[in-house]
Amino acid sequence: MTETSTAGLAAFRAEAEEFLRSIAGGFAADEAARARRESDRIASVEELGEGHELQVERVRNLQARLFDAGLAWPSGPVDCGGRGLGRDHDQVVDDLLAELGFPSREVLFVGLHIVAPALDRHAAPELRARMLPALYRGDAIGCQLFSEPGAGSDLAGVATRAVRDGDGWVLTGQKVWTSMGHLADVGEALVRTDPDAPKHAGMTMFLVDMRAPGVTVRPIRQMTGGAAFNEVFLDGVRVPDAHRIGAVGEGWKVAGTSLGSERKTMVGDDGPVSPYALGRLAALVERLGAADDPVHRAEIAGTVASVVAMKAAAELPEGAWGSLGPASGSVLKMLMTRAVDRMAGLAGEVLGELAFTDSGEPDTHAWAEFVLGAPALHLAGGTDEIQLNIIAQRGLGLPRPPKPARQTTEARS
Amino acid sequence: MSDELLSQDEVRAALRGYFADTGGLDEARRLRDAPADDPGYDAGRWKALAGDVGLVSMAAPEGAGGLGLGLVHLTAAAEEAGAVLYAGPLRASVLAAWALGSAEADFDGVLTGAETVAMPQGFAALQPGLVLDGDGLVGGSVPDAAHGMTADVLLAIADTAQGPCAVLVRLGEEGVTRTPVAATDLTARPAALRLDGVPAVRLTAPGDRAALGRVGDAARLLLAAEQVGGAQGCLDHTVAYARIRTQFDQVIGTYQAIQHRCAETAIAVSAARALVFTAAVALDAGAADEAHRLVLLAKAEASDAFEGAAATLIQVNGGIGFTWEHDAHLYYRRAKATAAYDGRPSRLRDEAVASGALALLTR
């Protein structure tokens, strides 16, 4: 991380604020942003409502303005449209955008925080130089094509095949749980290129054009009622070799970069424990006077502690992690799910039946959606059980279980 | 600034190295079988820690001859000491040195470790059993002063006509009665102290509850840091055993039930450590109200983490973990006792909410 002087950061903030204020007018009228401010809705997992296509276009437009002004990726390398500044500069822009009421950039989350890190670290110079600016400018929305119906927790069990064909590859198979897949321009696809190699060694990562012939995207309706993820069918999709991310057979390593980045990002302000949700929860507890009720105090304290612990853990100095360092992303993800569970538990407890039957009263039934979304977070980004395996094996150094006689299942770690 | 002088990670590494080189748990293990009047720790080892490693002077304000390092550094040191159940007067001494700022009297001996410090086990509970009179003489009793049998100096809270204050009392022969007290934690050797007209130096102004509260928060936080270290120690021992013990023809550490139990412990320890860290940052920054709430939550979380980790240590070890020979009960005893000192978790959580902890959600 680049160190920054306080004065430098203040100057940057002033510059960013001046620019953002100059364009705020165009976005303050944003219907989706206003709906978010005025609506009662509160969710722990993303959902896309009606008219979201318009919202997506506005976010793309905003991101392009930010990029052209050098504010989309302050910490990024200069050759890819960044400014080579410290990560605290990214935070300054995020904070200002929230303060000034700009629309949420959630639709860009996967591309920026999961796909981009893999490209930055593993892609060939040409692909990297072309795609990173595209993602950061909002020209390309990214999605992640990792999970499959037969390979969720056992991610190394992916069966989607890529076969060499001249200067490219042909992909065939099915992916699932693809957030934003129906909006995405590109997908980061983990596929099997050598069925005879050991499970983890036979995979390769590609960047797939989601508009290419043979790609079919079908939304899946969630238990909360909305739809934000999809099934993706790859039927003889041609991908040029230049769109390979990392070496042939090293897909697992590339996936590790994306997954580690995802887990760490989930505890940030863009994750489910957002300043918006926290503000709403604090206001709810306050409005109901729950802190004065001895019955609720333990739950309030536990919720506050879990939220603070999650945020503070992300700031811990390196030495505080000790040998746990390589698994810190999994620890952070577990702290995030615990915080969300606590938040959902507290909201449900203080509201009681008000949360679950719609009386029309604002800020009551709205919390049911938050409560219903919580289970998804235990699954997304790797299940609790997988995170515990990673913590035990990679963080604590416990031995991996012996392989069954016929290699069928294996913890993803 | 102090951060550039010495990082928290460097303090952690130095202490870890010191304990690794000097036998770690040996001292606590020796105390297990020591007679009741044993001083409770190895004086030579303490002098090396305080003086050579510079543990105590780094806590003292620069004006008092110290490095002026903050609680972020002290909590890292306390964690490492807690991991090996260190029995010396670390918490009392660094706390006294850290609070020395306004004392007029000469306490150089404390900074070098030549003079050791005692303090009540539950210092932060702020219930003074001592009275400081207008002539600067203190009288009354402290029922459970850690290191009380041997300490040269007592850090405690005393009432005055203007309200309570923190004091340092030099424990000479005159007017001081020391009686050993049995304790569940075999690594603590508390004494009941009776004081009768003993000269004392004030560390905070009488009635200045904010200043006293700051010392109390620091005391509670250092205890929480020791608990986090204790929990880490339990986890390390649990994992080490799980890696070598075989059952049903398999190393038990390969079983998912064991792996997940260890991983859950690691998560709980990380959460408690993070709370201690962020509370230390707030105390160092002088954000008193916020720090107080964070300290209460940190101590509650650290108590739970330590109790859970100690229980796991015994369970994963099986029967041997319940024997006198094994170190597990030393951890378990300290976990149970420290969870009670300065308030059980349920009490602290209630206090945290009463003092406005909800505001931490959106800070």
CSV table of N, CA and C in Angstrom, one decimal, chain B residues 54-196:
chain,number,residue,atom,x,y,z
B,54,GLY,N,12.9,-3.5,27.8
B,54,GLY,CA,12.4,-2.1,27.8
B,54,GLY,C,10.9,-2.0,27.9
B,55,LEU,N,10.2,-3.0,28.3
B,55,LEU,CA,8.8,-3.1,28.3
B,55,LEU,C,8.1,-2.0,29.1
B,56,VAL,N,8.6,-1.7,30.3
B,56,VAL,CA,7.9,-0.8,31.1
B,56,VAL,C,8.2,0.7,30.7
B,57,SER,N,9.5,1.0,30.4
B,57,SER,CA,9.8,2.3,30.1
B,57,SER,C,9.1,2.8,28.8
B,58,MET,N,8.9,1.8,27.9
B,58,MET,CA,8.2,2.2,26.6
B,58,MET,C,6.8,2.7,26.8
B,59,ALA,N,6.2,2.3,28.0
B,59,ALA,CA,4.9,2.8,28.3
B,59,ALA,C,4.8,4.1,28.9
B,60,ALA,N,5.9,4.5,29.6
B,60,ALA,CA,5.9,5.8,30.3
B,60,ALA,C,5.9,7.0,29.4
B,61,PRO,N,5.3,8.1,29.8
B,61,PRO,CA,5.4,9.3,29.0
B,61,PRO,C,6.8,9.8,28.8
B,62,GLU,N,7.0,10.5,27.6
B,62,GLU,CA,8.4,10.9,27.3
B,62,GLU,C,8.9,11.8,28.4
B,63,GLY,N,8.1,12.6,29.0
B,63,GLY,CA,8.5,13.5,30.1
B,63,GLY,C,9.0,12.8,31.4
B,64,ALA,N,8.5,11.5,31.5
B,64,ALA,CA,8.9,10.7,32.7
B,64,ALA,C,10.0,9.8,32.3
B,65,GLY,N,10.6,10.0,31.2
B,65,GLY,CA,11.8,9.1,30.8
B,65,GLY,C,11.4,7.9,30.0
B,66,GLY,N,10.2,7.9,29.4
B,66,GLY,CA,9.8,6.8,28.6
B,66,GLY,C,9.7,7.1,27.2
B,67,LEU,N,9.3,6.1,26.4
B,67,LEU,CA,9.1,6.3,24.9
B,67,LEU,C,7.8,6.9,24.6
B,68,GLY,N,6.9,6.9,25.6
B,68,GLY,CA,5.6,7.5,25.3
B,68,GLY,C,4.7,6.7,24.3
B,69,LEU,N,5.0,5.4,24.2
B,69,LEU,CA,4.2,4.6,23.3
B,69,LEU,C,2.8,4.3,23.9
B,70,GLY,N,1.9,4.1,23.0
B,70,GLY,CA,0.5,4.1,23.5
B,70,GLY,C,0.0,2.7,23.7
B,71,LEU,N,-1.3,2.6,24.0
B,71,LEU,CA,-1.9,1.3,24.3
B,71,LEU,C,-1.9,0.3,23.1
B,72,VAL,N,-1.8,0.9,21.9
B,72,VAL,CA,-1.7,0.0,20.8
B,72,VAL,C,-0.5,-0.9,20.9
B,73,HIS,N,0.6,-0.4,21.4
B,73,HIS,CA,1.8,-1.2,21.6
B,73,HIS,C,1.7,-2.0,22.9
B,74,LEU,N,1.1,-1.4,24.0
B,74,LEU,CA,1.1,-2.2,25.2
B,74,LEU,C,0.1,-3.4,25.1
B,75,THR,N,-1.0,-3.2,24.4
B,75,THR,CA,-1.9,-4.4,24.3
B,75,THR,C,-1.2,-5.5,23.5
B,76,ALA,N,-0.4,-5.1,22.5
B,76,ALA,CA,0.3,-6.2,21.7
B,76,ALA,C,1.2,-6.9,22.7
B,77,ALA,N,1.9,-6.2,23.5
B,77,ALA,CA,2.8,-6.9,24.5
B,77,ALA,C,2.0,-7.7,25.5
B,78,ALA,N,0.9,-7.2,26.0
B,78,ALA,CA,0.1,-7.9,26.9
B,78,ALA,C,-0.4,-9.2,26.3
B,79,GLU,N,-0.8,-9.2,25.0
B,79,GLU,CA,-1.2,-10.4,24.3
B,79,GLU,C,-0.2,-11.5,24.3
B,80,GLU,N,1.1,-11.1,24.0
B,80,GLU,CA,2.1,-12.1,23.9
B,80,GLU,C,2.4,-12.7,25.3
B,81,ALA,N,2.3,-11.8,26.4
B,81,ALA,CA,2.5,-12.3,27.7
B,81,ALA,C,1.4,-13.2,28.1
B,82,GLY,N,0.2,-12.9,27.7
B,82,GLY,CA,-1.0,-13.7,28.1
B,82,GLY,C,-0.9,-15.1,27.4
B,83,ALA,N,-0.3,-15.1,26.2
B,83,ALA,CA,-0.2,-16.4,25.5
B,83,ALA,C,0.5,-17.5,26.3
B,84,VAL,N,1.6,-17.0,27.0
B,84,VAL,CA,2.4,-18.0,27.8
B,84,VAL,C,2.0,-17.9,29.3
B,85,LEU,N,0.8,-17.3,29.6
B,85,LEU,CA,0.3,-17.2,31.0
B,85,LEU,C,1.4,-16.6,31.9
B,86,TYR,N,2.1,-15.5,31.3
B,86,TYR,CA,3.2,-14.9,32.1
B,86,TYR,C,2.6,-14.4,33.4
B,87,ALA,N,3.4,-14.8,34.5
B,87,ALA,CA,2.9,-14.5,35.9
B,87,ALA,C,3.4,-13.2,36.5
B,88,GLY,N,4.4,-12.6,35.8
B,88,GLY,CA,5.0,-11.4,36.4
B,88,GLY,C,4.1,-10.2,36.4
B,89,PRO,N,4.5,-9.1,37.0
B,89,PRO,CA,3.7,-7.9,37.2
B,89,PRO,C,3.6,-7.0,36.0
B,90,LEU,N,3.4,-7.6,34.8
B,90,LEU,CA,3.4,-6.8,33.6
B,90,LEU,C,2.3,-5.8,33.5
B,91,ARG,N,1.1,-6.3,33.7
B,91,ARG,CA,-0.1,-5.4,33.5
B,91,ARG,C,0.0,-4.2,34.5
B,92,ALA,N,0.3,-4.5,35.8
B,92,ALA,CA,0.3,-3.5,36.8
B,92,ALA,C,1.4,-2.5,36.5
B,93,SER,N,2.6,-3.0,36.1
B,93,SER,CA,3.7,-2.1,35.9
B,93,SER,C,3.6,-1.2,34.7
B,94,VAL,N,3.2,-1.8,33.6
B,94,VAL,CA,3.0,-1.0,32.4
B,94,VAL,C,1.9,0.1,32.6
B,95,LEU,N,0.9,-0.4,33.3
B,95,LEU,CA,-0.2,0.6,33.5
B,95,LEU,C,0.2,1.7,34.4
B,96,ALA,N,1.0,1.4,35.5
B,96,ALA,CA,1.5,2.5,36.3
B,96,ALA,C,2.4,3.4,35.6
B,97,ALA,N,3.3,2.8,34.8
B,97,ALA,CA,4.2,3.7,34.0
B,97,ALA,C,3.5,4.5,33.0
B,98,TRP,N,2.5,4.0,32.3
B,98,TRP,CA,1.7,4.7,31.3
B,98,TRP,C,0.9,5.8,32.0
B,99,ALA,N,0.5,5.6,33.3
B,99,ALA,CA,-0.3,6.6,34.0
B,99,ALA,C,0.6,7.6,34.7
B,100,LEU,N,1.9,7.4,34.7
B,100,LEU,CA,2.8,8.2,35.5
B,100,LEU,C,2.8,9.7,35.3
B,101,GLY,N,2.4,10.1,34.1
B,101,GLY,CA,2.5,11.5,33.6
B,101,GLY,C,2.6,12.6,34.7
B,102,SER,N,1.6,12.7,35.5
B,102,SER,CA,1.5,13.8,36.4
B,102,SER,C,2.1,13.6,37.8
B,103,ALA,N,2.6,12.4,38.0
B,103,ALA,CA,3.2,12.1,39.3
B,103,ALA,C,4.4,12.9,39.6
B,104,GLU,N,4.6,13.5,40.8
B,104,GLU,CA,5.7,14.4,41.0
B,104,GLU,C,6.9,13.5,41.6
B,105,ALA,N,6.5,12.5,42.3
B,105,ALA,CA,7.6,11.7,43.0
B,105,ALA,C,8.4,10.9,42.0
B,106,ASP,N,9.5,10.4,42.4
B,106,ASP,CA,10.4,9.7,41.6
B,106,ASP,C,10.1,8.2,41.6
B,107,PHE,N,9.7,7.7,40.4
B,107,PHE,CA,9.4,6.3,40.3
B,107,PHE,C,10.3,5.6,39.2
B,108,ASP,N,11.6,6.0,39.1
B,108,ASP,CA,12.5,5.5,38.1
B,108,ASP,C,12.6,4.0,38.3
B,109,GLY,N,12.5,3.5,39.6
B,109,GLY,CA,12.6,2.1,39.8
B,109,GLY,C,11.5,1.3,39.1
B,110,VAL,N,10.4,1.8,39.0
B,110,VAL,CA,9.3,1.2,38.3
B,110,VAL,C,9.6,1.0,36.8
B,111,LEU,N,10.2,2.1,36.3
B,111,LEU,CA,10.5,2.0,34.8
B,111,LEU,C,11.6,1.0,34.5
B,112,THR,N,12.5,0.8,35.4
B,112,THR,CA,13.6,-0.2,35.1
B,112,THR,C,13.2,-1.6,35.5
B,113,GLY,N,12.1,-1.7,36.2
B,113,GLY,CA,11.7,-3.1,36.7
B,113,GLY,C,12.3,-3.4,38.1
B,114,ALA,N,13.1,-2.5,38.6
B,114,ALA,CA,13.7,-2.7,39.9
B,114,ALA,C,12.7,-2.7,41.0
B,115,GLU,N,11.7,-1.9,40.8
B,115,GLU,CA,10.6,-1.9,41.8
B,115,GLU,C,9.4,-2.5,41.0
B,116,THR,N,8.7,-3.4,41.7
B,116,THR,CA,7.5,-4.1,41.0
B,116,THR,C,6.2,-3.5,41.6
B,117,VAL,N,5.2,-3.6,40.8
B,117,VAL,CA,3.9,-3.0,41.1
B,117,VAL,C,2.8,-4.0,41.3
B,118,ALA,N,2.0,-3.7,42.3
B,118,ALA,CA,0.8,-4.6,42.6
B,118,ALA,C,-0.4,-3.7,42.2
B,119,MET,N,-1.5,-4.4,41.9
B,119,MET,CA,-2.8,-3.7,41.7
B,119,MET,C,-4.0,-4.6,41.9
B,120,PRO,N,-5.1,-4.1,42.3
B,120,PRO,CA,-6.3,-4.9,42.5
B,120,PRO,C,-6.7,-5.7,41.2
B,121,GLN,N,-7.1,-6.9,41.4
B,121,GLN,CA,-7.5,-7.7,40.2
B,121,GLN,C,-8.5,-7.0,39.4
B,122,GLY,N,-9.5,-6.4,40.1
B,122,GLY,CA,-10.6,-5.8,39.4
B,122,GLY,C,-10.5,-4.3,39.4
B,123,PHE,N,-9.4,-3.7,39.0
B,123,PHE,CA,-9.1,-2.3,39.1
B,123,PHE,C,-10.2,-1.4,38.5
B,124,ALA,N,-10.7,-1.8,37.3
B,124,ALA,CA,-11.6,-0.9,36.6
B,124,ALA,C,-12.9,-0.8,37.2
B,125,ALA,N,-13.2,-1.7,38.2
B,125,ALA,CA,-14.6,-1.7,38.8
B,125,ALA,C,-14.7,-0.4,39.6
B,126,LEU,N,-13.6,0.3,39.9
B,126,LEU,CA,-13.6,1.6,40.5
B,126,LEU,C,-14.4,1.7,41.8
B,127,GLN,N,-14.1,0.7,42.7
B,127,GLN,CA,-14.7,0.7,44.0
B,127,GLN,C,-13.5,0.8,45.0
B,128,PRO,N,-13.2,2.0,45.4
B,128,PRO,CA,-12.0,2.2,46.3
B,128,PRO,C,-12.3,1.6,47.7
B,129,GLY,N,-11.3,0.9,48.2
B,129,GLY,CA,-11.3,0.4,49.5
B,129,GLY,C,-10.3,1.2,50.4
B,130,LEU,N,-9.8,2.2,49.7
B,130,LEU,CA,-8.7,3.0,50.4
B,130,LEU,C,-9.2,4.5,50.5
B,131,VAL,N,-8.7,5.1,51.5
B,131,VAL,CA,-9.0,6.6,51.7
B,131,VAL,C,-7.7,7.3,51.8
B,132,LEU,N,-7.6,8.4,51.0
B,132,LEU,CA,-6.4,9.3,51.0
B,132,LEU,C,-6.8,10.5,51.8
B,133,ASP,N,-6.0,10.8,52.8
B,133,ASP,CA,-6.3,12.0,53.7
B,133,ASP,C,-5.6,13.2,53.2
B,134,GLY,N,-5.9,14.3,53.8
B,134,GLY,CA,-5.3,15.6,53.4
B,134,GLY,C,-3.8,15.7,53.6
B,135,ASP,N,-3.2,14.8,54.4
B,135,ASP,CA,-1.8,14.8,54.5
B,135,ASP,C,-1.1,13.9,53.5
B,136,GLY,N,-1.8,13.3,52.6
B,136,GLY,CA,-1.2,12.4,51.6
B,136,GLY,C,-0.9,11.0,52.1
B,137,LEU,N,-1.7,10.7,53.2
B,137,LEU,CA,-1.5,9.3,53.7
B,137,LEU,C,-2.7,8.5,53.4
B,138,VAL,N,-2.5,7.2,53.1
B,138,VAL,CA,-3.6,6.3,52.6
B,138,VAL,C,-3.8,5.2,53.7
B,139,GLY,N,-5.1,4.9,53.9
B,139,GLY,CA,-5.5,3.9,54.8
B,139,GLY,C,-6.6,3.0,54.2
B,140,GLY,N,-6.8,1.8,54.7
B,140,GLY,CA,-7.8,0.9,54.2
B,140,GLY,C,-7.3,-0.4,53.7
B,141,SER,N,-8.0,-1.0,52.8
B,141,SER,CA,-7.6,-2.4,52.4
B,141,SER,C,-7.9,-2.6,50.9
B,142,VAL,N,-7.0,-3.5,50.4
B,142,VAL,CA,-7.2,-4.0,49.0
B,142,VAL,C,-7.3,-5.5,49.2
B,143,PRO,N,-8.4,-6.1,48.9
B,143,PRO,CA,-8.6,-7.6,49.3
B,143,PRO,C,-7.8,-8.5,48.4
B,144,ASP,N,-7.6,-8.1,47.1
B,144,ASP,CA,-6.9,-9.1,46.2
B,144,ASP,C,-5.9,-8.3,45.3
B,145,ALA,N,-4.8,-7.9,45.8
B,145,ALA,CA,-3.8,-7.2,45.1
B,145,ALA,C,-2.9,-8.2,44.4
B,146,ALA,N,-2.9,-8.2,43.0
B,146,ALA,CA,-2.0,-9.1,42.3
B,146,ALA,C,-0.6,-8.7,42.6
B,147,HIS,N,0.2,-9.7,42.9
B,147,HIS,CA,1.7,-9.6,43.2
B,147,HIS,C,1.8,-8.8,44.6
B,148,GLY,N,0.8,-8.8,45.3
B,148,GLY,CA,0.8,-8.0,46.6
B,148,GLY,C,1.8,-8.5,47.6
B,149,MET,N,2.2,-9.8,47.6
B,149,MET,CA,3.1,-10.2,48.6
B,149,MET,C,4.5,-9.6,48.5
B,150,THR,N,4.9,-9.4,47.2
B,150,THR,CA,6.3,-8.9,47.0
B,150,THR,C,6.4,-7.5,46.4
B,151,ALA,N,5.3,-6.9,46.0
B,151,ALA,CA,5.4,-5.7,45.3
B,151,ALA,C,6.0,-4.5,46.1
B,152,ASP,N,6.7,-3.6,45.4
B,152,ASP,CA,7.3,-2.5,46.1
B,152,ASP,C,6.3,-1.3,46.1
B,153,VAL,N,5.4,-1.3,45.1
B,153,VAL,CA,4.5,-0.2,44.9
B,153,VAL,C,3.1,-0.7,44.6
B,154,LEU,N,2.1,0.0,45.1
B,154,LEU,CA,0.7,-0.4,44.8
B,154,LEU,C,0.1,0.7,44.0
B,155,LEU,N,-0.6,0.2,42.9
B,155,LEU,CA,-1.4,1.1,42.0
B,155,LEU,C,-2.8,0.8,42.4
B,156,ALA,N,-3.6,1.8,42.9
B,156,ALA,CA,-4.9,1.5,43.4
B,156,ALA,C,-5.8,2.8,43.2
B,157,ILE,N,-7.0,2.7,43.7
B,157,ILE,CA,-7.9,3.9,43.7
B,157,ILE,C,-8.2,4.2,45.1
B,158,ALA,N,-8.2,5.5,45.4
B,158,ALA,CA,-8.5,5.9,46.8
B,158,ALA,C,-9.5,7.0,46.8
B,159,ASP,N,-10.3,7.0,47.8
B,159,ASP,CA,-11.3,8.1,48.0
B,159,ASP,C,-10.7,9.3,48.6
B,160,THR,N,-11.1,10.5,48.3
B,160,THR,CA,-10.7,11.7,49.0
B,160,THR,C,-11.9,12.5,49.2
B,161,ALA,N,-11.8,13.6,50.0
B,161,ALA,CA,-12.9,14.4,50.2
B,161,ALA,C,-13.5,15.0,48.9
B,162,GLN,N,-12.7,15.1,47.9
B,162,GLN,CA,-13.1,15.7,46.6
B,162,GLN,C,-13.5,14.6,45.7
B,163,GLY,N,-13.5,13.3,46.1
B,163,GLY,CA,-13.8,12.2,45.1
B,163,GLY,C,-12.6,11.3,44.9
B,164,PRO,N,-12.9,10.2,44.1
B,164,PRO,CA,-11.8,9.2,44.0
B,164,PRO,C,-10.7,9.7,43.1
B,165,CYS,N,-9.5,9.1,43.2
B,165,CYS,CA,-8.4,9.3,42.4
B,165,CYS,C,-7.5,8.0,42.3
B,166,ALA,N,-6.7,8.0,41.3
B,166,ALA,CA,-5.7,6.9,41.2
B,166,ALA,C,-4.5,7.3,42.0
B,167,VAL,N,-3.9,6.3,42.8
B,167,VAL,CA,-2.7,6.6,43.6
B,167,VAL,C,-1.6,5.6,43.4
B,168,LEU,N,-0.4,6.0,43.6
B,168,LEU,CA,0.7,5.0,43.7
B,168,LEU,C,1.2,5.1,45.2
B,169,VAL,N,1.3,3.9,45.8
B,169,VAL,CA,1.6,3.8,47.2
B,169,VAL,C,2.9,3.0,47.3
B,170,ARG,N,3.9,3.6,48.0
B,170,ARG,CA,5.2,2.8,48.2
B,170,ARG,C,5.0,1.8,49.4
B,171,LEU,N,5.1,0.6,49.1
B,171,LEU,CA,4.8,-0.4,50.1
B,171,LEU,C,6.0,-0.8,51.0
B,172,GLY,N,6.3,0.1,51.9
B,172,GLY,CA,7.5,-0.2,52.8
B,172,GLY,C,7.0,-1.1,53.9
B,173,GLU,N,7.8,-1.1,55.0
B,173,GLU,CA,7.5,-2.0,56.2
B,173,GLU,C,6.4,-1.3,57.0
B,174,GLU,N,6.5,0.0,57.2
B,174,GLU,CA,5.7,0.8,58.1
B,174,GLU,C,4.2,0.8,57.6
B,175,GLY,N,3.3,0.3,58.4
B,175,GLY,CA,1.9,0.5,58.1
B,175,GLY,C,1.3,-0.4,57.1
B,176,VAL,N,2.1,-1.4,56.6
B,176,VAL,CA,1.6,-2.3,55.6
B,176,VAL,C,1.5,-3.7,56.1
B,177,THR,N,0.3,-4.3,56.0
B,177,THR,CA,0.2,-5.8,56.3
B,177,THR,C,-0.2,-6.5,55.1
B,178,ARG,N,0.6,-7.6,54.8
B,178,ARG,CA,0.3,-8.4,53.6
B,178,ARG,C,-0.1,-9.8,54.0
B,179,THR,N,-1.2,-10.3,53.5
B,179,THR,CA,-1.7,-11.7,53.8
B,179,THR,C,-1.9,-12.4,52.5
B,180,PRO,N,-1.3,-13.6,52.3
B,180,PRO,CA,-1.6,-14.3,51.0
B,180,PRO,C,-3.1,-14.7,50.9
B,181,VAL,N,-3.6,-14.7,49.7
B,181,VAL,CA,-5.0,-15.0,49.4
B,181,VAL,C,-5.0,-16.2,48.4
B,182,ALA,N,-5.8,-17.2,48.7
B,182,ALA,CA,-5.8,-18.3,47.7
B,182,ALA,C,-6.6,-17.8,46.5
B,183,ALA,N,-6.2,-18.3,45.3
B,183,ALA,CA,-6.9,-17.9,44.1
B,183,ALA,C,-7.0,-19.1,43.1
B,184,THR,N,-8.1,-19.1,42.3
B,184,THR,CA,-8.3,-20.2,41.4
B,184,THR,C,-7.2,-20.2,40.3
B,185,ASP,N,-6.8,-19.0,39.9
B,185,ASP,CA,-5.8,-18.8,38.8
B,185,ASP,C,-4.5,-19.1,39.5
B,186,LEU,N,-3.9,-20.2,39.2
B,186,LEU,CA,-2.6,-20.6,39.9
B,186,LEU,C,-1.4,-19.7,39.4
B,187,THR,N,-1.6,-18.9,38.4
B,187,THR,CA,-0.5,-18.1,37.9
B,187,THR,C,-0.6,-16.7,38.6
B,188,ALA,N,-1.6,-16.5,39.4
B,188,ALA,CA,-1.8,-15.2,40.1
B,188,ALA,C,-1.5,-15.5,41.6
B,189,ARG,N,-0.8,-14.7,42.2
B,189,ARG,CA,-0.5,-14.8,43.7
B,189,ARG,C,-1.0,-13.6,44.4
B,190,PRO,N,-2.3,-13.4,44.5
B,190,PRO,CA,-2.7,-12.2,45.2
B,190,PRO,C,-2.5,-12.1,46.7
B,191,ALA,N,-2.6,-10.9,47.2
B,191,ALA,CA,-2.5,-10.8,48.7
B,191,ALA,C,-3.5,-9.7,49.1
B,192,ALA,N,-4.0,-9.9,50.3
B,192,ALA,CA,-4.8,-8.9,50.9
B,192,ALA,C,-3.9,-7.9,51.5
B,193,LEU,N,-4.0,-6.6,51.2
B,193,LEU,CA,-3.2,-5.6,51.7
B,193,LEU,C,-4.0,-4.7,52.7
B,194,ARG,N,-3.4,-4.5,53.9
B,194,ARG,CA,-4.0,-3.5,54.8
B,194,ARG,C,-3.0,-2.4,55.0
B,195,LEU,N,-3.5,-1.2,54.7
B,195,LEU,CA,-2.6,0.0,54.8
B,195,LEU,C,-3.1,0.9,55.9
B,196,ASP,N,-2.1,1.4,56.6
B,196,ASP,CA,-2.5,2.3,57.8
B,196,ASP,C,-1.6,3.5,57.8
